[in-house]
Short mmCIF file of C-alpha atoms in Angstrom, two decimals:
data_model
loop_
_atom_site.label_atom_id
_atom_site.label_comp_id
_atom_site.label_asym_id
_atom_site.label_seq_id
_atom_site.Cartn_x
_atom_site.Cartn_y
_atom_site.Cartn_z
CA MET P 2 -53.50 -17.02 -102.64
CA PRO P 3 -49.86 -17.89 -103.48
CA ASN P 4 -47.50 -19.49 -100.98
CA LEU P 5 -44.31 -17.92 -99.62
CA LEU P 6 -42.02 -19.24 -102.37
CA GLN P 7 -44.38 -18.10 -105.12
CA VAL P 8 -44.68 -14.64 -103.58
CA GLN P 9 -40.90 -14.40 -103.40
CA ASP P 10 -40.66 -15.25 -107.11
CA PHE P 11 -43.32 -12.66 -107.94
CA LYS P 12 -41.51 -10.00 -105.90
CA GLU P 13 -38.24 -10.70 -107.70
CA ALA P 14 -39.96 -10.59 -111.09
CA ILE P 15 -41.34 -7.10 -110.43
CA SER P 16 -38.28 -5.68 -108.65
CA GLU P 17 -36.01 -6.86 -111.47
CA LYS P 18 -37.81 -4.48 -113.82
CA TYR P 19 -38.86 -1.81 -111.30
CA HIS P 20 -36.13 -1.49 -108.68
CA LYS P 21 -38.14 0.82 -106.38
CA LEU P 22 -40.90 -1.77 -106.00
CA ASP P 23 -39.13 -4.58 -104.19
CA SER P 24 -42.09 -5.80 -102.12
CA PHE P 25 -44.88 -6.06 -104.69
CA TYR P 26 -46.27 -9.37 -105.87
CA ALA P 27 -49.72 -8.64 -107.37
CA VAL P 28 -52.03 -6.08 -109.01
CA ALA P 29 -55.81 -5.77 -108.63
CA ASP P 30 -58.61 -4.17 -110.60
CA GLY P 31 -62.39 -4.22 -110.92
CA LEU P 32 -64.47 -5.44 -113.85
CA LYS P 33 -68.13 -4.65 -114.48
CA LEU P 34 -70.13 -6.98 -116.74
CA LEU P 35 -73.51 -6.07 -118.25
CA LEU P 36 -76.64 -7.59 -116.72
CA LYS P 37 -80.23 -7.78 -117.97
CA HIS P 38 -82.87 -5.81 -116.10
CA SER P 39 -84.90 -7.40 -113.34
CA GLY P 40 -88.65 -6.98 -113.17
CA ASP P 41 -88.38 -6.06 -109.50
CA CYS P 42 -87.51 -2.37 -108.97
CA VAL P 43 -85.68 -3.03 -105.68
CA ILE P 44 -83.51 -5.75 -107.21
CA GLN P 45 -82.98 -3.69 -110.34
CA ASN P 46 -81.72 -0.80 -108.21
CA MET P 47 -79.05 -3.04 -106.62
CA PHE P 48 -77.41 -3.68 -109.97
CA TYR P 49 -77.85 -0.16 -111.37
CA ASN P 50 -74.78 2.04 -111.76
CA GLY P 51 -75.74 5.70 -111.80
CA TRP P 52 -72.43 6.83 -113.28
CA THR P 53 -72.87 4.84 -116.51
CA HIS P 54 -76.69 4.53 -116.36
CA ASP P 55 -76.75 0.76 -116.83
CA HIS P 56 -76.99 -2.53 -114.92
CA TYR P 57 -73.89 -4.54 -114.05
CA VAL P 58 -72.36 -7.40 -112.12
CA GLY P 59 -69.26 -6.21 -110.25
CA ASN P 60 -66.08 -8.30 -109.97
CA VAL P 61 -62.56 -7.80 -108.61
CA PHE P 62 -59.59 -9.80 -109.94
CA VAL P 63 -56.03 -10.00 -108.62
CA PHE P 64 -53.26 -10.86 -111.10
CA ALA P 65 -49.75 -12.16 -110.46
CA PRO P 66 -46.67 -11.42 -112.64
CA ASN P 67 -47.02 -14.86 -114.26
CA GLY P 68 -50.38 -13.78 -115.71
CA THR P 69 -52.64 -15.91 -113.53
CA ILE P 70 -55.56 -14.85 -111.33
CA ILE P 71 -54.54 -15.50 -107.72
CA ALA P 72 -57.73 -14.18 -106.07
CA CYS P 73 -61.12 -12.86 -107.13
CA VAL P 74 -64.46 -11.67 -105.82
CA PRO P 75 -67.12 -12.35 -108.48
CA ASN P 76 -70.81 -11.62 -108.92
CA ALA P 77 -71.35 -8.55 -106.73
CA PRO P 78 -74.21 -6.08 -107.35
CA GLY P 79 -73.22 -3.44 -109.89
CA SER P 80 -74.10 -0.56 -107.56
CA MET P 81 -71.17 -1.50 -105.30
CA HIS P 82 -67.86 0.33 -105.45
CA ASP P 83 -64.77 -1.80 -106.17
CA SER P 84 -63.46 -1.12 -102.68
CA VAL P 85 -66.72 -2.32 -101.10
CA ILE P 86 -66.64 -5.49 -103.21
CA ALA P 87 -63.07 -6.19 -102.07
CA ASP P 88 -64.03 -5.57 -98.44
CA LEU P 89 -67.17 -7.72 -98.41
CA GLY P 90 -65.37 -10.44 -100.35
CA LYS P 91 -62.66 -10.59 -97.62
CA LEU P 92 -60.01 -9.65 -100.19
CA TYR P 93 -58.45 -7.08 -97.86
CA ASN P 94 -58.22 -9.77 -95.18
CA LYS P 95 -56.34 -12.03 -97.58
CA PHE P 96 -53.96 -9.22 -98.51
CA GLY P 97 -53.44 -8.50 -94.82
CA ALA P 98 -52.63 -12.14 -94.07
CA GLN P 99 -50.11 -12.22 -96.91
CA TYR P 100 -48.58 -8.97 -95.68
CA ALA P 101 -48.26 -10.30 -92.14
CA GLU P 102 -46.58 -13.46 -93.41
CA HIS P 103 -44.04 -12.09 -95.88
CA GLY P 104 -44.54 -8.32 -96.17
CA GLY P 105 -45.93 -8.49 -99.71
CA LEU P 106 -47.74 -5.47 -101.17
CA CYS P 107 -50.45 -5.18 -103.83
CA GLU P 108 -50.74 -2.42 -106.43
CA LEU P 109 -54.17 -1.06 -107.39
CA ASP P 110 -55.95 2.05 -108.64
CA SER P 111 -57.88 4.85 -106.94
CA ALA P 112 -61.11 2.82 -106.78
CA PHE P 113 -59.82 0.96 -103.71
CA CYS P 114 -59.40 2.08 -100.11
CA LYS P 115 -55.85 2.37 -98.79
CA ARG P 116 -56.76 3.80 -95.37
CA TYR P 117 -55.88 1.35 -92.59
CA HIS P 118 -54.40 -0.97 -95.24
CA PRO P 119 -50.57 -0.69 -95.25
CA PHE P 120 -50.35 -3.63 -97.65
CA LEU P 121 -51.79 -1.59 -100.55
CA LEU P 122 -50.31 1.05 -102.84
CA LYS P 123 -52.43 3.19 -105.12
CA SER P 124 -51.14 4.40 -108.45
CA ALA P 125 -50.63 8.18 -108.49
CA GLN P 126 -53.22 10.31 -110.25
CA ASN P 127 -50.85 13.28 -110.45
CA GLU P 128 -47.13 12.62 -110.04
CA THR P 129 -46.24 16.31 -110.39
CA ASN P 130 -47.35 16.96 -106.79
CA VAL P 131 -44.56 14.72 -105.46
CA THR P 132 -41.44 16.63 -104.40
CA ASP P 133 -39.14 13.81 -103.27
CA PRO P 134 -37.25 12.28 -106.26
CA ASP P 135 -37.38 8.75 -104.82
CA ASP P 136 -41.13 8.99 -104.24
CA PHE P 137 -41.60 10.32 -107.76
CA ILE P 138 -39.73 7.35 -109.25
CA ARG P 139 -41.62 4.92 -107.02
CA LEU P 140 -45.04 6.30 -107.99
CA SER P 141 -44.07 6.42 -111.65
CA GLN P 142 -43.03 2.78 -111.52
CA ALA P 143 -46.22 1.94 -109.61
CA ASN P 144 -48.26 3.41 -112.46
CA SER P 145 -46.35 1.21 -114.90
CA VAL P 146 -46.90 -1.91 -112.80
CA ARG P 147 -50.63 -1.23 -112.51
CA GLN P 148 -50.91 -1.60 -116.28
CA ALA P 149 -50.54 -5.33 -115.67
CA SER P 150 -54.09 -5.38 -114.32
CA GLU P 151 -55.34 -3.80 -117.55
CA LEU P 152 -53.44 -6.41 -119.56
CA GLY P 153 -54.91 -9.16 -117.39
CA MET P 154 -58.47 -7.87 -117.81
CA ARG P 155 -57.97 -7.60 -121.56
CA ALA P 156 -56.67 -11.17 -121.73
CA PHE P 157 -59.53 -12.46 -119.55
CA GLN P 158 -62.23 -10.79 -121.65
CA GLY P 159 -60.44 -11.76 -124.87
CA MET P 160 -60.52 -15.42 -123.88
CA PHE P 161 -64.27 -15.23 -123.23
CA PRO P 162 -65.65 -12.78 -125.84
CA ARG P 163 -69.25 -13.50 -124.85
CA MET P 164 -68.53 -11.64 -121.62
CA GLU P 165 -69.54 -8.57 -123.60
CA ASP P 166 -73.11 -9.90 -123.82
CA ARG P 167 -75.58 -9.22 -121.03
CA PHE P 168 -75.90 -11.84 -118.32
CA MET P 169 -79.33 -13.30 -117.63
CA TYR P 170 -80.68 -12.29 -114.24
CA GLU P 171 -80.98 -15.25 -111.83
CA GLU P 172 -80.97 -15.83 -108.08
CA ASN P 173 -79.73 -19.44 -107.75
CA GLY P 174 -75.98 -18.82 -108.03
CA GLU P 175 -75.41 -20.00 -111.60
CA ARG P 176 -73.78 -16.71 -112.59
CA ARG P 177 -71.24 -16.89 -109.76
CA ILE P 178 -70.36 -20.50 -110.62
CA MET P 179 -69.88 -19.55 -114.26
CA LEU P 180 -67.60 -16.62 -113.37
CA LEU P 181 -65.49 -18.80 -111.07
CA CYS P 182 -65.21 -21.43 -113.81
CA THR P 183 -64.00 -18.83 -116.30
CA ALA P 184 -61.31 -17.73 -113.81
CA TYR P 185 -60.16 -21.36 -113.39
CA LEU P 186 -60.15 -21.92 -117.16
CA PHE P 187 -58.18 -18.71 -117.65
CA ASN P 188 -55.53 -19.93 -115.20
CA ILE P 189 -55.34 -23.36 -116.83
CA ARG P 190 -54.78 -21.82 -120.24
CA THR P 191 -52.20 -19.36 -118.89
CA HIS P 192 -50.29 -22.19 -117.16
CA LYS P 193 -50.40 -24.58 -120.12
CA VAL P 194 -49.87 -22.14 -122.99
CA SER P 195 -47.65 -19.69 -121.08
CA ILE P 196 -48.51 -16.84 -123.44
CA SER P 197 -49.53 -13.68 -121.60
CA GLN P 198 -48.70 -10.00 -121.92
CA ILE P 199 -48.18 -9.83 -118.15
CA LEU P 200 -45.83 -12.81 -118.31
CA SER P 201 -43.80 -11.38 -121.19
CA THR P 202 -43.56 -8.01 -119.42
CA HIS P 203 -42.42 -9.15 -115.98
CA LEU P 204 -40.71 -12.48 -116.65
CA LEU P 205 -38.31 -11.54 -119.45
CA HIS P 206 -35.75 -14.13 -118.39
CA ILE P 207 -37.82 -16.97 -119.93
CA ASN P 208 -35.76 -18.75 -122.58
CA GLU P 209 -36.99 -17.78 -126.05
CA ASP P 210 -35.63 -20.88 -127.77
CA VAL P 211 -38.70 -22.67 -129.17
CA ASN P 212 -37.47 -26.23 -128.71
CA TYR P 213 -36.39 -25.55 -125.12
CA TYR P 214 -39.72 -23.86 -124.46
CA LEU P 215 -41.76 -26.75 -125.85
CA GLN P 216 -39.71 -29.40 -124.10
CA ASP P 217 -39.18 -27.94 -120.64
CA THR P 218 -42.22 -25.69 -120.22
CA LEU P 219 -45.01 -27.48 -122.07
CA ASN P 220 -43.54 -31.02 -121.85
CA LEU P 221 -44.58 -31.79 -125.42
CA TYR P 222 -41.52 -33.93 -126.20
#
């Protein structure tokens, strides 16, 4: 998770564009990846998702305004809800620790549990039910901020197109190691290349001069 100075920078990046969201520093979302069937019916049932009628590996990723993944819970059984994955992966505990330290909030969708978690804000499913103008603006901006998680997921899957293939079933932890490695590689590329839709959306103050960018950001000269 980011330190206090990084969180402060992330808060400022979001609040500069969305003035009603002055305490937010991250967005979270779930990602389900296809998995091959197991020969064991009990094991197969763990990874089966009845809503889509297929087998998956569940993951939860948390993105910062600079486009990097700051926390993740990979390789959970596909039958688990995103909120359960975040809970068992101690993600809520990490959010709570960050909230206790600097008051930072995380934006996410309706798949997560906000009850007993003051450090979370769900995007509104229906803004028309809100009567207070300030709350309406805040929820509308929250919906806009949550799109960063969609951009992050798209960038992550775009960097590793073979994620669309089905994972082999195994029980020795190779799949979890591979998913963690892809998250690390994604962050390395985002840091070094500095090209990300999340970054260009929330950090508009970056100098667009190419020579300045190459010299001071990538240190190529």
